[in-house]
């Protein structure tokens, strides 16, 4: 009876042994996402992934249902009320700020001094 290694040429056996020596460990394969880090039987891994995805979708749906509206965000000053295009909103905000600074400077110039009060 011949063993499987006797059927292969010596060169092939040497190459195979070298490749097996350099074979990455299970942990290395898991770190590189080649294998999944799981303690579930391989036959159930696909179902486990499907369940994880389903849970994630459910969580995302619930969070989106409770997401504040644009009006609520504007009321809390998270978003600015504007009709300008998004590309122009930064310039609009800069212009408003500049206008406020000018108004404040003019008011400060006309402010009465201590002696006048």
Short mmCIF file of C-alpha atoms in Angstrom, two decimals:
data_model
loop_
_atom_site.label_atom_id
_atom_site.label_comp_id
_atom_site.label_asym_id
_atom_site.label_seq_id
_atom_site.Cartn_x
_atom_site.Cartn_y
_atom_site.Cartn_z
CA UNK A 1 0.00 0.00 0.00
CA UNK A 2 1.47 3.33 -1.01
CA UNK A 3 0.98 6.53 0.99
CA UNK A 4 -0.23 9.71 -0.72
CA UNK A 5 3.19 11.35 -0.32
CA UNK A 6 4.87 8.52 -2.29
CA UNK A 7 2.68 9.36 -5.28
CA UNK A 8 4.05 12.92 -5.44
CA UNK A 9 7.54 13.84 -6.68
CA UNK A 10 9.99 15.03 -4.02
CA UNK A 11 9.98 18.58 -5.41
CA UNK A 12 6.21 18.83 -5.02
CA UNK A 13 6.43 17.50 -1.48
CA UNK A 14 9.11 20.08 -0.62
CA UNK A 15 7.06 22.92 -2.11
CA UNK A 16 3.97 21.73 -0.26
CA UNK A 17 5.84 21.48 3.04
CA UNK A 18 7.22 25.03 2.58
CA UNK A 19 3.77 26.41 1.87
CA UNK A 20 2.31 24.62 4.90
CA UNK A 21 5.06 26.08 7.11
CA UNK A 22 4.23 29.61 5.92
CA UNK A 23 0.50 29.04 6.17
CA UNK A 24 -1.10 31.83 8.25
CA UNK A 25 -2.69 30.91 11.55
CA UNK A 26 -6.43 31.12 12.13
CA UNK A 27 -5.92 34.29 14.20
CA UNK A 28 -3.98 35.95 11.36
CA UNK A 29 -6.73 35.04 8.90
CA UNK A 30 -9.36 36.46 11.27
CA UNK A 31 -7.32 39.67 11.70
CA UNK A 32 -7.23 40.10 7.91
CA UNK A 33 -10.98 39.34 7.64
CA UNK A 34 -10.40 36.21 5.58
CA UNK A 35 -12.18 34.16 8.25
CA UNK A 36 -14.95 35.43 10.52
CA UNK A 37 -14.33 35.68 14.24
CA UNK A 38 -17.12 33.46 15.45
CA UNK A 39 -17.82 30.58 17.79
CA UNK A 40 -20.69 29.27 15.69
CA UNK A 41 -20.54 26.10 13.65
CA UNK A 42 -19.58 26.74 10.01
CA UNK A 43 -22.97 25.46 8.85
CA UNK A 44 -24.67 28.23 10.88
CA UNK A 45 -22.30 31.12 10.07
CA UNK A 46 -24.37 32.36 7.13
CA UNK A 47 -27.52 32.45 9.28
CA UNK A 48 -25.58 34.25 12.03
CA UNK A 49 -24.46 36.94 9.56
CA UNK A 50 -28.02 37.24 8.24
CA UNK A 51 -29.33 37.69 11.79
CA UNK A 52 -26.68 40.33 12.57
CA UNK A 53 -27.57 42.25 9.42
CA UNK A 54 -31.28 42.03 10.20
CA UNK A 55 -30.69 43.36 13.73
CA UNK A 56 -28.58 46.20 12.34
CA UNK A 57 -31.31 47.10 9.84
CA UNK A 58 -33.92 47.11 12.62
CA UNK A 59 -31.76 49.34 14.81
CA UNK A 60 -31.15 51.74 11.95
CA UNK A 61 -34.86 51.90 11.12
CA UNK A 62 -35.72 52.71 14.74
CA UNK A 63 -33.09 55.45 14.88
CA UNK A 64 -34.34 56.94 11.62
CA UNK A 65 -37.92 56.93 12.94
CA UNK A 66 -36.77 59.05 15.91
CA UNK A 67 -34.58 61.31 13.82
CA UNK A 68 -35.43 64.99 14.33
CA UNK A 69 -37.02 66.86 11.45
CA UNK A 70 -35.35 69.74 9.65
CA UNK A 71 -37.66 72.19 11.42
CA UNK A 72 -36.71 70.78 14.84
CA UNK A 73 -33.02 71.10 13.99
CA UNK A 74 -33.57 74.69 12.87
CA UNK A 75 -35.51 75.45 16.07
CA UNK A 76 -32.54 74.21 18.13
CA UNK A 77 -30.08 76.23 15.98
CA UNK A 78 -28.36 73.08 14.74
CA UNK A 79 -29.26 74.01 11.18
CA UNK A 80 -29.57 77.57 9.96
CA UNK A 81 -32.77 78.73 8.30
CA UNK A 82 -31.78 79.72 4.80
CA UNK A 83 -33.03 79.59 1.25
CA UNK A 84 -29.55 79.78 -0.24
CA UNK A 85 -28.05 76.87 -2.12
CA UNK A 86 -25.76 74.70 0.03
CA UNK A 87 -22.72 75.88 -1.92
CA UNK A 88 -23.57 79.51 -1.03
CA UNK A 89 -24.61 79.03 2.60
CA UNK A 90 -21.10 79.57 4.00
CA UNK A 91 -20.76 82.85 2.10
CA UNK A 92 -24.23 83.93 3.21
CA UNK A 93 -23.33 83.25 6.85
CA UNK A 94 -20.06 85.15 6.42
CA UNK A 95 -21.94 88.09 4.89
CA UNK A 96 -24.47 88.16 7.74
CA UNK A 97 -21.68 88.10 10.31
CA UNK A 98 -19.87 90.92 8.54
CA UNK A 99 -23.06 92.98 8.43
CA UNK A 100 -23.61 92.42 12.16
CA UNK A 101 -20.02 93.49 12.91
CA UNK A 102 -20.52 96.67 10.86
CA UNK A 103 -23.77 97.46 12.67
CA UNK A 104 -22.16 96.90 16.06
CA UNK A 105 -19.18 99.11 15.17
CA UNK A 106 -21.50 101.95 14.09
CA UNK A 107 -23.51 101.67 17.30
CA UNK A 108 -20.32 101.69 19.37
CA UNK A 109 -19.09 104.81 17.53
CA UNK A 110 -22.28 106.68 18.44
CA UNK A 111 -22.37 105.38 21.99
CA UNK A 112 -22.23 108.14 24.57
CA UNK A 113 -19.11 108.41 26.71
CA UNK A 114 -19.08 108.23 30.51
CA UNK A 115 -18.95 112.00 30.75
CA UNK A 116 -21.98 112.38 28.50
CA UNK A 117 -23.97 110.05 30.69
#
